[in-house]
Amino acid sequence: MRRAIFPGTFDPFTIGHASVVNRALTFIDEIVIGIGINENKNTYFPLDKREQMIRDYYRNEPRVMVQAYDSLTIDFAKQVDANLIIRGIRTVKDFEYEETIADINRKLTGIETILLFTEPELTCVSSTIVRELLQFGKDISMFLPEGMEIPPADRK
């Protein structure tokens, strides 16, 4: 069985993230969406809300699980018996960063990383930009997977 993790902060989970997961499901048996806990990051939404939004979105897809973790990504992969890491790439800068991490992860554990390039129409979508739009009261629905809603009262 091919089980992969898709790690990230997912603050919030965007149409770009959903695209990576849905495309990976065409060749991966199970995906664990790993929400990394990073105390140094100032997140917009609390962890439990991010977990719940993603779980609700994939509630009818039994091959997708959601779990938070506060360790190295490779340790989390071992913990959930994943033999692959899935990452999305939007730009050359993303590629260079992810290539370095993938090389280190493979050297340390033998776990391979699969890089999926973002669909061209989604390259401008990033959680950072979506958070900024939210902070200024803008409608972000076009950047969220269809059916995923974020009520303003659920912010940190």
CSV table of N, CA and C in Angstrom, one decimal:
chain,number,residue,atom,x,y,z
A,1,MET,N,0.8,-1.2,0.0
A,1,MET,CA,0.0,0.0,0.0
A,1,MET,C,0.9,1.2,0.0
A,2,ARG,N,0.5,2.2,-0.8
A,2,ARG,CA,1.2,3.5,-0.8
A,2,ARG,C,0.5,4.5,0.0
A,3,ARG,N,1.1,4.8,1.1
A,3,ARG,CA,0.6,5.9,2.0
A,3,ARG,C,1.5,7.0,2.0
A,4,ALA,N,1.0,8.2,1.8
A,4,ALA,CA,1.8,9.4,1.8
A,4,ALA,C,1.3,10.4,2.8
A,5,ILE,N,2.2,11.3,3.2
A,5,ILE,CA,1.8,12.4,4.0
A,5,ILE,C,1.9,13.7,3.1
A,6,PHE,N,1.0,14.6,3.4
A,6,PHE,CA,1.0,15.9,2.8
A,6,PHE,C,1.1,16.9,3.9
A,7,PRO,N,2.4,17.3,4.2
A,7,PRO,CA,2.6,18.2,5.4
A,7,PRO,C,2.4,19.7,5.0
A,8,GLY,N,2.0,20.4,6.0
A,8,GLY,CA,1.9,21.9,5.9
A,8,GLY,C,1.2,22.5,7.1
A,9,THR,N,1.1,23.8,7.1
A,9,THR,CA,0.4,24.5,8.1
A,9,THR,C,-1.1,24.6,7.8
A,10,PHE,N,-1.4,24.8,6.5
A,10,PHE,CA,-2.8,24.8,6.0
A,10,PHE,C,-3.6,25.9,6.8
A,11,ASP,N,-3.1,27.1,6.7
A,11,ASP,CA,-3.7,28.2,7.5
A,11,ASP,C,-4.0,29.4,6.5
A,12,PRO,N,-5.1,29.2,5.7
A,12,PRO,CA,-6.1,28.1,5.6
A,12,PRO,C,-5.7,27.1,4.5
A,13,PHE,N,-6.5,26.0,4.4
A,13,PHE,CA,-6.4,25.0,3.4
A,13,PHE,C,-7.1,25.7,2.1
A,14,THR,N,-6.3,25.7,1.1
A,14,THR,CA,-6.8,26.5,-0.1
A,14,THR,C,-7.1,25.5,-1.3
A,15,ILE,N,-7.6,26.1,-2.4
A,15,ILE,CA,-7.8,25.3,-3.6
A,15,ILE,C,-6.5,24.7,-4.1
A,16,GLY,N,-5.4,25.3,-3.9
A,16,GLY,CA,-4.1,24.8,-4.3
A,16,GLY,C,-3.8,23.5,-3.5
A,17,HIS,N,-4.0,23.5,-2.2
A,17,HIS,CA,-3.8,22.3,-1.4
A,17,HIS,C,-4.7,21.2,-1.8
A,18,ALA,N,-6.0,21.5,-2.0
A,18,ALA,CA,-7.0,20.5,-2.5
A,18,ALA,C,-6.6,19.9,-3.8
A,19,SER,N,-6.1,20.7,-4.7
A,19,SER,CA,-5.7,20.2,-6.0
A,19,SER,C,-4.5,19.2,-5.8
A,20,VAL,N,-3.6,19.5,-5.0
A,20,VAL,CA,-2.5,18.6,-4.8
A,20,VAL,C,-3.0,17.3,-4.2
A,21,VAL,N,-3.8,17.3,-3.2
A,21,VAL,CA,-4.4,16.1,-2.6
A,21,VAL,C,-5.2,15.3,-3.6
A,22,ASN,N,-6.1,15.9,-4.3
A,22,ASN,CA,-6.9,15.2,-5.3
A,22,ASN,C,-6.1,14.6,-6.4
A,23,ARG,N,-5.1,15.3,-6.9
A,23,ARG,CA,-4.3,14.7,-7.9
A,23,ARG,C,-3.4,13.6,-7.4
A,24,ALA,N,-2.9,13.7,-6.2
A,24,ALA,CA,-2.1,12.6,-5.6
A,24,ALA,C,-2.9,11.4,-5.4
A,25,LEU,N,-4.2,11.5,-5.1
A,25,LEU,CA,-5.1,10.4,-4.9
A,25,LEU,C,-5.2,9.5,-6.1
A,26,THR,N,-4.8,10.0,-7.3
A,26,THR,CA,-4.9,9.2,-8.5
A,26,THR,C,-3.8,8.1,-8.5
A,27,PHE,N,-2.7,8.3,-7.7
A,27,PHE,CA,-1.7,7.3,-7.7
A,27,PHE,C,-1.2,6.9,-6.3
A,28,ILE,N,-1.8,7.4,-5.3
A,28,ILE,CA,-1.5,7.1,-3.9
A,28,ILE,C,-2.8,6.5,-3.3
A,29,ASP,N,-2.6,5.4,-2.5
A,29,ASP,CA,-3.7,4.7,-1.9
A,29,ASP,C,-4.3,5.5,-0.7
A,30,GLU,N,-3.5,6.1,0.1
A,30,GLU,CA,-4.0,6.9,1.3
A,30,GLU,C,-3.1,8.1,1.5
A,31,ILE,N,-3.7,9.2,1.9
A,31,ILE,CA,-2.9,10.4,2.2
A,31,ILE,C,-3.3,10.9,3.6
A,32,VAL,N,-2.3,11.1,4.4
A,32,VAL,CA,-2.5,11.7,5.7
A,32,VAL,C,-2.1,13.2,5.6
A,33,ILE,N,-3.0,14.1,5.7
A,33,ILE,CA,-2.7,15.5,5.7
A,33,ILE,C,-2.2,15.8,7.1
A,34,GLY,N,-0.9,16.1,7.1
A,34,GLY,CA,-0.3,16.4,8.4
A,34,GLY,C,-0.2,17.9,8.7
A,35,ILE,N,-0.9,18.4,9.7
A,35,ILE,CA,-0.8,19.8,10.0
A,35,ILE,C,0.3,20.0,11.0
A,36,GLY,N,1.4,20.6,10.5
A,36,GLY,CA,2.5,20.8,11.4
A,36,GLY,C,2.3,21.9,12.4
A,37,ILE,N,2.6,21.6,13.6
A,37,ILE,CA,2.5,22.6,14.7
A,37,ILE,C,3.9,23.3,14.8
A,38,ASN,N,3.9,24.6,14.6
A,38,ASN,CA,5.1,25.4,14.6
A,38,ASN,C,4.8,26.6,15.5
A,39,GLU,N,5.3,26.6,16.7
A,39,GLU,CA,5.0,27.6,17.7
A,39,GLU,C,5.6,29.0,17.2
A,40,ASN,N,6.6,29.0,16.3
A,40,ASN,CA,7.2,30.2,15.8
A,40,ASN,C,6.3,30.9,14.7
A,41,LYS,N,5.4,30.1,14.2
A,41,LYS,CA,4.5,30.7,13.2
A,41,LYS,C,3.3,31.3,13.9
A,42,ASN,N,2.9,32.5,13.4
A,42,ASN,CA,1.8,33.2,14.0
A,42,ASN,C,0.6,32.9,13.1
A,43,THR,N,-0.2,31.8,13.4
A,43,THR,CA,-1.2,31.4,12.6
A,43,THR,C,-2.5,32.2,12.8
A,44,TYR,N,-3.3,32.2,11.8
A,44,TYR,CA,-4.6,33.0,11.8
A,44,TYR,C,-5.7,32.2,12.5
A,45,PHE,N,-5.8,30.9,12.1
A,45,PHE,CA,-6.8,30.0,12.7
A,45,PHE,C,-6.2,29.1,13.7
A,46,PRO,N,-7.0,28.8,14.7
A,46,PRO,CA,-6.5,27.8,15.7
A,46,PRO,C,-6.4,26.4,15.1
A,47,LEU,N,-5.5,25.6,15.6
A,47,LEU,CA,-5.2,24.3,15.1
A,47,LEU,C,-6.5,23.4,15.0
A,48,ASP,N,-7.3,23.4,16.0
A,48,ASP,CA,-8.5,22.6,16.0
A,48,ASP,C,-9.4,23.0,14.9
A,49,LYS,N,-9.5,24.3,14.5
A,49,LYS,CA,-10.4,24.7,13.5
A,49,LYS,C,-9.8,24.3,12.1
A,50,ARG,N,-8.5,24.4,11.9
A,50,ARG,CA,-7.9,24.0,10.7
A,50,ARG,C,-8.1,22.5,10.5
A,51,GLU,N,-7.9,21.7,11.5
A,51,GLU,CA,-8.2,20.2,11.4
A,51,GLU,C,-9.6,19.9,11.0
A,52,GLN,N,-10.5,20.6,11.7
A,52,GLN,CA,-12.0,20.4,11.5
A,52,GLN,C,-12.4,20.8,10.0
A,53,MET,N,-11.9,21.9,9.6
A,53,MET,CA,-12.3,22.3,8.2
A,53,MET,C,-11.8,21.3,7.2
A,54,ILE,N,-10.6,20.8,7.3
A,54,ILE,CA,-10.1,19.8,6.4
A,54,ILE,C,-10.8,18.5,6.5
A,55,ARG,N,-11.0,18.0,7.7
A,55,ARG,CA,-11.8,16.8,7.9
A,55,ARG,C,-13.2,16.9,7.3
A,56,ASP,N,-13.8,18.0,7.6
A,56,ASP,CA,-15.2,18.2,7.0
A,56,ASP,C,-15.1,18.1,5.5
A,57,TYR,N,-14.1,18.7,4.9
A,57,TYR,CA,-14.0,18.8,3.4
A,57,TYR,C,-13.9,17.4,2.8
A,58,TYR,N,-13.1,16.6,3.5
A,58,TYR,CA,-12.8,15.2,3.0
A,58,TYR,C,-13.6,14.1,3.7
A,59,ARG,N,-14.7,14.5,4.3
A,59,ARG,CA,-15.5,13.5,5.1
A,59,ARG,C,-16.0,12.4,4.3
A,60,ASN,N,-16.2,12.5,3.0
A,60,ASN,CA,-16.6,11.4,2.1
A,60,ASN,C,-15.5,10.8,1.3
A,61,GLU,N,-14.3,11.0,1.7
A,61,GLU,CA,-13.1,10.4,1.1
A,61,GLU,C,-12.3,9.6,2.1
A,62,PRO,N,-12.6,8.3,2.3
A,62,PRO,CA,-12.0,7.5,3.3
A,62,PRO,C,-10.5,7.3,3.2
A,63,ARG,N,-9.9,7.7,2.0
A,63,ARG,CA,-8.5,7.5,1.8
A,63,ARG,C,-7.7,8.7,2.3
A,64,VAL,N,-8.4,9.8,2.8
A,64,VAL,CA,-7.7,10.9,3.4
A,64,VAL,C,-8.0,11.0,4.9
A,65,MET,N,-6.9,11.2,5.6
A,65,MET,CA,-7.0,11.4,7.0
A,65,MET,C,-6.3,12.7,7.4
A,66,VAL,N,-6.6,13.2,8.5
A,66,VAL,CA,-6.0,14.5,8.9
A,66,VAL,C,-5.5,14.3,10.4
A,67,GLN,N,-4.2,14.8,10.6
A,67,GLN,CA,-3.6,14.6,11.9
A,67,GLN,C,-2.6,15.7,12.1
A,68,ALA,N,-2.6,16.3,13.3
A,68,ALA,CA,-1.6,17.3,13.6
A,68,ALA,C,-0.4,16.6,14.2
A,69,TYR,N,0.8,17.3,14.0
A,69,TYR,CA,2.0,16.7,14.5
A,69,TYR,C,3.0,17.9,14.9
A,70,ASP,N,3.8,17.6,15.9
A,70,ASP,CA,4.8,18.6,16.3
A,70,ASP,C,6.2,18.0,16.4
A,71,SER,N,6.5,17.3,15.4
A,71,SER,CA,7.9,16.7,15.3
A,71,SER,C,8.4,17.0,13.9
A,72,LEU,N,9.6,16.4,13.6
A,72,LEU,CA,10.1,16.5,12.2
A,72,LEU,C,9.1,15.8,11.3
A,73,THR,N,9.0,16.3,10.1
A,73,THR,CA,8.1,15.7,9.1
A,73,THR,C,8.5,14.2,8.9
A,74,ILE,N,9.7,13.9,8.8
A,74,ILE,CA,10.1,12.5,8.5
A,74,ILE,C,9.7,11.6,9.7
A,75,ASP,N,9.8,12.1,10.9
A,75,ASP,CA,9.4,11.3,12.1
A,75,ASP,C,7.9,11.1,12.1
A,76,PHE,N,7.1,12.1,11.7
A,76,PHE,CA,5.7,12.0,11.5
A,76,PHE,C,5.4,11.0,10.4
A,77,ALA,N,6.1,11.0,9.3
A,77,ALA,CA,5.9,10.0,8.3
A,77,ALA,C,6.0,8.6,8.8
A,78,LYS,N,7.1,8.4,9.6
A,78,LYS,CA,7.3,7.0,10.2
A,78,LYS,C,6.2,6.7,11.1
A,79,GLN,N,5.8,7.6,11.9
A,79,GLN,CA,4.7,7.4,12.9
A,79,GLN,C,3.4,6.9,12.3
A,80,VAL,N,3.1,7.4,11.1
A,80,VAL,CA,1.8,7.0,10.4
A,80,VAL,C,2.1,6.0,9.3
A,81,ASP,N,3.3,5.4,9.3
A,81,ASP,CA,3.6,4.4,8.3
A,81,ASP,C,3.5,4.9,6.9
A,82,ALA,N,3.9,6.1,6.6
A,82,ALA,CA,3.9,6.6,5.3
A,82,ALA,C,5.3,6.4,4.6
A,83,ASN,N,5.3,6.0,3.4
A,83,ASN,CA,6.6,5.8,2.7
A,83,ASN,C,6.8,6.9,1.6
A,84,LEU,N,6.0,7.9,1.6
A,84,LEU,CA,6.1,9.0,0.6
A,84,LEU,C,5.7,10.3,1.3
A,85,ILE,N,6.3,11.4,0.8
A,85,ILE,CA,5.9,12.7,1.2
A,85,ILE,C,5.5,13.4,-0.1
A,86,ILE,N,4.3,14.1,-0.1
A,86,ILE,CA,3.8,14.8,-1.2
A,86,ILE,C,4.0,16.3,-0.9
A,87,ARG,N,4.5,17.0,-1.9
A,87,ARG,CA,4.6,18.5,-1.7
A,87,ARG,C,4.1,19.2,-3.0
A,88,GLY,N,3.6,20.3,-2.9
A,88,GLY,CA,3.2,21.1,-4.0
A,88,GLY,C,4.2,22.2,-4.4
A,89,ILE,N,4.4,22.4,-5.6
A,89,ILE,CA,5.4,23.4,-6.1
A,89,ILE,C,4.7,24.5,-6.9
A,90,ARG,N,4.8,25.7,-6.5
A,90,ARG,CA,4.3,26.8,-7.3
A,90,ARG,C,5.3,27.5,-8.1
A,91,THR,N,6.5,27.7,-7.6
A,91,THR,CA,7.5,28.5,-8.3
A,91,THR,C,8.9,27.8,-8.3
A,92,VAL,N,9.8,28.4,-9.0
A,92,VAL,CA,11.2,27.8,-9.0
A,92,VAL,C,11.8,27.9,-7.5
A,93,LYS,N,11.5,29.0,-6.9
A,93,LYS,CA,11.9,29.2,-5.5
A,93,LYS,C,11.4,28.0,-4.6
A,94,ASP,N,10.1,27.7,-4.8
A,94,ASP,CA,9.6,26.5,-4.0
A,94,ASP,C,10.4,25.3,-4.4
A,95,PHE,N,10.7,25.1,-5.7
A,95,PHE,CA,11.4,23.9,-6.1
A,95,PHE,C,12.7,23.8,-5.4
A,96,GLU,N,13.5,24.8,-5.4
A,96,GLU,CA,14.8,24.8,-4.8
A,96,GLU,C,14.8,24.4,-3.3
A,97,TYR,N,13.8,25.0,-2.6
A,97,TYR,CA,13.7,24.8,-1.2
A,97,TYR,C,13.3,23.3,-1.0
A,98,GLU,N,12.3,22.9,-1.7
A,98,GLU,CA,11.7,21.5,-1.5
A,98,GLU,C,12.7,20.4,-1.9
A,99,GLU,N,13.5,20.7,-3.0
A,99,GLU,CA,14.6,19.8,-3.4
A,99,GLU,C,15.6,19.5,-2.3
A,100,THR,N,16.0,20.5,-1.6
A,100,THR,CA,17.0,20.4,-0.6
A,100,THR,C,16.4,19.6,0.6
A,101,ILE,N,15.2,19.9,1.0
A,101,ILE,CA,14.6,19.1,2.1
A,101,ILE,C,14.3,17.7,1.6
A,102,ALA,N,13.9,17.4,0.4
A,102,ALA,CA,13.7,16.1,-0.1
A,102,ALA,C,15.0,15.3,0.0
A,103,ASP,N,16.1,15.9,-0.4
A,103,ASP,CA,17.4,15.2,-0.4
A,103,ASP,C,17.8,14.8,1.0
A,104,ILE,N,17.6,15.7,1.9
A,104,ILE,CA,17.9,15.5,3.3
A,104,ILE,C,17.0,14.3,3.9
A,105,ASN,N,15.7,14.4,3.6
A,105,ASN,CA,14.8,13.4,4.1
A,105,ASN,C,15.1,12.0,3.6
A,106,ARG,N,15.5,12.0,2.3
A,106,ARG,CA,15.8,10.7,1.7
A,106,ARG,C,17.1,10.1,2.3
A,107,LYS,N,18.1,11.0,2.5
A,107,LYS,CA,19.4,10.6,3.1
A,107,LYS,C,19.2,10.0,4.6
A,108,LEU,N,18.3,10.7,5.3
A,108,LEU,CA,18.1,10.3,6.7
A,108,LEU,C,17.2,9.1,6.9
A,109,THR,N,16.2,8.9,6.0
A,109,THR,CA,15.2,7.9,6.2
A,109,THR,C,14.9,7.0,5.0
A,110,GLY,N,15.3,7.4,3.8
A,110,GLY,CA,15.0,6.7,2.6
A,110,GLY,C,13.6,7.0,2.1
A,111,ILE,N,12.9,7.9,2.8
A,111,ILE,CA,11.5,8.3,2.4
A,111,ILE,C,11.7,9.3,1.2
A,112,GLU,N,11.0,8.9,0.1
A,112,GLU,CA,11.0,9.7,-1.1
A,112,GLU,C,9.9,10.8,-1.0
A,113,THR,N,10.2,11.9,-1.7
A,113,THR,CA,9.3,13.0,-1.8
A,113,THR,C,8.8,13.1,-3.3
A,114,ILE,N,7.5,13.3,-3.5
A,114,ILE,CA,7.0,13.5,-4.8
A,114,ILE,C,6.5,15.0,-4.9
A,115,LEU,N,7.1,15.7,-5.9
A,115,LEU,CA,6.7,17.1,-6.0
A,115,LEU,C,5.7,17.2,-7.2
A,116,LEU,N,4.6,17.8,-6.8
A,116,LEU,CA,3.5,18.0,-7.8
A,116,LEU,C,3.5,19.5,-8.2
A,117,PHE,N,3.6,19.8,-9.4
A,117,PHE,CA,3.6,21.2,-9.8
A,117,PHE,C,2.1,21.7,-9.8
A,118,THR,N,2.0,22.9,-9.3
A,118,THR,CA,0.7,23.5,-9.3
A,118,THR,C,0.1,23.8,-10.7
A,119,GLU,N,-1.2,23.6,-10.8
A,119,GLU,CA,-1.8,23.9,-12.0
A,119,GLU,C,-1.6,25.4,-12.3
A,120,PRO,N,-1.4,25.8,-13.5
A,120,PRO,CA,-1.0,27.2,-13.8
A,120,PRO,C,-2.0,28.2,-13.3
A,121,GLU,N,-3.3,28.0,-13.3
A,121,GLU,CA,-4.2,29.0,-12.8
A,121,GLU,C,-4.2,29.1,-11.3
A,122,LEU,N,-3.5,28.2,-10.6
A,122,LEU,CA,-3.4,28.3,-9.1
A,122,LEU,C,-2.1,28.8,-8.6
A,123,THR,N,-1.2,29.1,-9.4
A,123,THR,CA,0.1,29.5,-8.9
A,123,THR,C,0.1,30.8,-8.1
A,124,CYS,N,-0.9,31.6,-8.2
A,124,CYS,CA,-0.9,32.8,-7.4
A,124,CYS,C,-1.6,32.6,-6.0
A,125,VAL,N,-2.1,31.4,-5.8
A,125,VAL,CA,-2.8,31.1,-4.5
A,125,VAL,C,-1.9,30.6,-3.5
A,126,SER,N,-1.8,31.4,-2.4
A,126,SER,CA,-1.0,30.9,-1.2
A,126,SER,C,-1.7,31.2,0.0
A,127,SER,N,-1.5,30.4,1.0
A,127,SER,CA,-2.1,30.7,2.3
A,127,SER,C,-1.8,32.0,2.9
A,128,THR,N,-0.5,32.5,2.7
A,128,THR,CA,-0.1,33.8,3.2
A,128,THR,C,-0.9,34.9,2.6
A,129,ILE,N,-1.1,34.9,1.3
A,129,ILE,CA,-1.9,35.9,0.6
A,129,ILE,C,-3.4,35.8,1.1
A,130,VAL,N,-3.9,34.6,1.2
A,130,VAL,CA,-5.3,34.4,1.6
A,130,VAL,C,-5.5,35.0,3.0
A,131,ARG,N,-4.5,34.7,3.9
A,131,ARG,CA,-4.6,35.2,5.3
A,131,ARG,C,-4.6,36.8,5.3
A,132,GLU,N,-3.8,37.4,4.4
A,132,GLU,CA,-3.7,38.8,4.4
A,132,GLU,C,-5.1,39.4,3.9
A,133,LEU,N,-5.7,38.7,2.9
A,133,LEU,CA,-7.0,39.2,2.4
A,133,LEU,C,-8.0,39.1,3.5
A,134,LEU,N,-8.0,38.0,4.3
A,134,LEU,CA,-8.9,37.9,5.4
A,134,LEU,C,-8.7,39.0,6.4
A,135,GLN,N,-7.5,39.3,6.8
A,135,GLN,CA,-7.2,40.3,7.8
A,135,GLN,C,-7.8,41.7,7.4
A,136,PHE,N,-7.9,41.9,6.0
A,136,PHE,CA,-8.5,43.1,5.6
A,136,PHE,C,-10.0,43.0,5.1
A,137,GLY,N,-10.6,41.9,5.6
A,137,GLY,CA,-12.0,41.7,5.4
A,137,GLY,C,-12.5,41.4,4.0
A,138,LYS,N,-11.6,40.9,3.2
A,138,LYS,CA,-11.9,40.6,1.8
A,138,LYS,C,-12.5,39.2,1.7
A,139,ASP,N,-13.4,39.0,0.7
A,139,ASP,CA,-14.0,37.7,0.4
A,139,ASP,C,-12.9,36.7,-0.1
A,140,ILE,N,-12.7,35.6,0.5
A,140,ILE,CA,-11.7,34.7,0.0
A,140,ILE,C,-12.3,33.4,-0.5
A,141,SER,N,-13.6,33.4,-0.7
A,141,SER,CA,-14.2,32.1,-1.1
A,141,SER,C,-13.7,31.5,-2.4
A,142,MET,N,-13.2,32.4,-3.3
A,142,MET,CA,-12.7,31.9,-4.6
A,142,MET,C,-11.4,31.2,-4.4
A,143,PHE,N,-10.7,31.3,-3.3
A,143,PHE,CA,-9.5,30.6,-3.0
A,143,PHE,C,-9.6,29.4,-2.1
A,144,LEU,N,-10.8,29.1,-1.7
A,144,LEU,CA,-11.1,27.9,-0.9
A,144,LEU,C,-11.7,26.8,-1.7
A,145,PRO,N,-11.5,25.5,-1.3
A,145,PRO,CA,-12.2,24.5,-2.0
A,145,PRO,C,-13.7,24.7,-1.9
A,146,GLU,N,-14.4,24.3,-3.0
A,146,GLU,CA,-15.9,24.5,-3.0
A,146,GLU,C,-16.5,23.8,-1.8
A,147,GLY,N,-17.3,24.5,-1.1
A,147,GLY,CA,-18.0,23.9,0.1
A,147,GLY,C,-17.3,24.2,1.4
A,148,MET,N,-16.1,24.7,1.4
A,148,MET,CA,-15.3,25.0,2.6
A,148,MET,C,-15.6,26.5,2.9
A,149,GLU,N,-16.1,26.7,4.1
A,149,GLU,CA,-16.3,28.1,4.5
A,149,GLU,C,-15.6,28.4,5.8
A,150,ILE,N,-15.2,29.6,6.0
A,150,ILE,CA,-14.5,30.1,7.2
A,150,ILE,C,-15.3,31.2,7.8
A,151,PRO,N,-16.1,30.9,8.8
A,151,PRO,CA,-16.8,32.1,9.5
A,151,PRO,C,-15.8,33.0,10.2
A,152,PRO,N,-16.0,34.3,10.1
A,152,PRO,CA,-15.1,35.2,10.7
A,152,PRO,C,-14.9,35.0,12.2
A,153,ALA,N,-15.9,34.5,12.9
A,153,ALA,CA,-15.9,34.3,14.3
A,153,ALA,C,-14.9,33.2,14.7
A,154,ASP,N,-14.4,32.4,13.8
A,154,ASP,CA,-13.5,31.3,14.1
A,154,ASP,C,-12.1,31.6,14.0
A,155,ARG,N,-11.8,32.9,13.9
A,155,ARG,CA,-10.4,33.3,13.8
A,155,ARG,C,-9.8,33.2,15.3
A,156,LYS,N,-8.5,33.2,15.3
A,156,LYS,CA,-7.8,33.3,16.6
A,156,LYS,C,-8.2,34.5,17.4
